[in-house]
Coordinates of C-alpha atoms in Angstrom, one line a residue:
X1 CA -64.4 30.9 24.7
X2 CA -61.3 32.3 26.0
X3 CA -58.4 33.6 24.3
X4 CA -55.4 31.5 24.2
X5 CA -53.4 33.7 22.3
X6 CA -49.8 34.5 23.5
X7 CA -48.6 37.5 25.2
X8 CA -45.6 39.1 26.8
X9 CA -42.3 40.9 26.0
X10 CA -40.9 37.0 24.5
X11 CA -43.7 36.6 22.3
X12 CA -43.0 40.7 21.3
X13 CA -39.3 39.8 20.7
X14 CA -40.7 36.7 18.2
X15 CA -43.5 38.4 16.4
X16 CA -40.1 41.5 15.7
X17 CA -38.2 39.2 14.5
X18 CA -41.0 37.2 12.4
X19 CA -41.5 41.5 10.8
X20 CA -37.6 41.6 10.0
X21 CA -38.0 38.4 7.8
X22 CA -40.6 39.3 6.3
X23 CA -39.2 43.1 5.3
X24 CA -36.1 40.8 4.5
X25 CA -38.1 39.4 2.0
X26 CA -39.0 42.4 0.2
X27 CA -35.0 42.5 -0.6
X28 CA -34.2 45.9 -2.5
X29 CA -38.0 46.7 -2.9
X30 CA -37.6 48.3 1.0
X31 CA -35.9 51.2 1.1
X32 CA -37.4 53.5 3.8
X33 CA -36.5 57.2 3.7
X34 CA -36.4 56.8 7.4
X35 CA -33.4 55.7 8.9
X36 CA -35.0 53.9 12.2
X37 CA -36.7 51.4 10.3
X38 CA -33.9 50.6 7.4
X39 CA -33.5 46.9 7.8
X40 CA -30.2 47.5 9.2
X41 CA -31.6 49.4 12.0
X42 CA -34.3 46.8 12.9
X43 CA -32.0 44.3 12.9
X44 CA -29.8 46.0 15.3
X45 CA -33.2 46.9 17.6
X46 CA -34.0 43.0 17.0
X47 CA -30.1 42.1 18.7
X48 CA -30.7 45.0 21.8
X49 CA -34.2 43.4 21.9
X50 CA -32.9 39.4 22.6
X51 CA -29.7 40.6 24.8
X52 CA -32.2 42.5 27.1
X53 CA -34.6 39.4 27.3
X54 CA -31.4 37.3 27.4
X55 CA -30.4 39.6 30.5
X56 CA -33.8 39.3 32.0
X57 CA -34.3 35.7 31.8
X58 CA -30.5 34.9 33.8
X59 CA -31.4 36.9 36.4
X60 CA -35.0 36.1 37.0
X61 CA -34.1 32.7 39.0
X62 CA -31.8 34.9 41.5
X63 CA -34.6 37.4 42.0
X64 CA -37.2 34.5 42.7
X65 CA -35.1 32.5 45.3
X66 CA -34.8 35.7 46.7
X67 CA -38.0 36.3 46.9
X68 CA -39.0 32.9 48.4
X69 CA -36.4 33.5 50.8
X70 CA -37.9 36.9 51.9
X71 CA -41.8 35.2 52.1
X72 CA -40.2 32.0 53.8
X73 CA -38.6 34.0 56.3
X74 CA -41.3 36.1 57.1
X75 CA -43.9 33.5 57.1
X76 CA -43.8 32.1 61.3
X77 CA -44.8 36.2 61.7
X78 CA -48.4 35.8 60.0
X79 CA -49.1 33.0 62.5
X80 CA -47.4 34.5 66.0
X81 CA -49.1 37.8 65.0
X82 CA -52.6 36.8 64.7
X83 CA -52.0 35.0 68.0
X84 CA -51.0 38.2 69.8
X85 CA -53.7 40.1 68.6
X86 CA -56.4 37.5 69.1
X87 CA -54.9 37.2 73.1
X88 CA -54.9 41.2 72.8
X89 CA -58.8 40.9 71.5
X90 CA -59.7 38.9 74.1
X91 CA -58.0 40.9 77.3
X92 CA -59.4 44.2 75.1
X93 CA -62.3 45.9 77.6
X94 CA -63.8 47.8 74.6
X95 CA -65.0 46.4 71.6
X96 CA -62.8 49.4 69.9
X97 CA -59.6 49.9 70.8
X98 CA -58.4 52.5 67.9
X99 CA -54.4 52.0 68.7
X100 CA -54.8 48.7 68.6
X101 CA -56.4 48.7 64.9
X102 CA -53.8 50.9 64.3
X103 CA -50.9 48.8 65.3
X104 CA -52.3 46.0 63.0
X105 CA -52.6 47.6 60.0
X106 CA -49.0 48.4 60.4
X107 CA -48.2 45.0 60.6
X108 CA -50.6 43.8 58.1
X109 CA -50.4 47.2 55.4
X110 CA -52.2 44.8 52.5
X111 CA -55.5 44.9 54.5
X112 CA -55.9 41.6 56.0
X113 CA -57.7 42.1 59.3
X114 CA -57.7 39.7 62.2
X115 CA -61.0 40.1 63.8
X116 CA -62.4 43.2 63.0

């Protein structure tokens, strides 16, 4: 069966803040020698946490339009390229033609070979 539990910087944020009620709970009882992890200090880590997820989630949409934007614009390439070099496979005299290999792989760097 596979797991459905929850995961992610959010879900992080939650569980913290589900640990600072708890302590909260204890009342005077916890008292830490410590000073990072005195209530008052975990609560202040809990606020930086939420601001920074706050911070990250208004500027997520910008940074995915952008990225569409980028893949949309880019997209016509993936077809005229494999046109070119299937026309260049064809008028190719030998089955290797190293430059040529070469030349794709720079324009495809992720590995996707048209006609190895």
């Amino acid at each position: 069966m596979a797991s459905t539990s929850e995961t992610g910087h959010a879900k992080n944020v939650a569980n913290f803040n589900e640990l600072i009620s708890f302590v909260s709970g204890y009342g005077e009882t916890y008292n830490p020698s410590k000073a990072s992890i005195k209530l008052t200090a975990l609560q202040t880590l809990l606020a930086d946490a939420k601001s920074a997820m706050d911070a990250v989630n208004s500027a997520m949409p910008a940074y995915s339009n952008a990225v569409s934007a980028r893949e949309a614009a880019f997209e016509p390439l993936n077809k005229l390229i494999t046109r070119v070099m299937n026309e260049e496979n064809r008028n190719a005299k030998s089955g290797h033609d190293s430059r040529r290999k070469r030349s794709q792989r720079n324009i495809h760097p992720t590995g996707c070979s048209l006609n190895d």
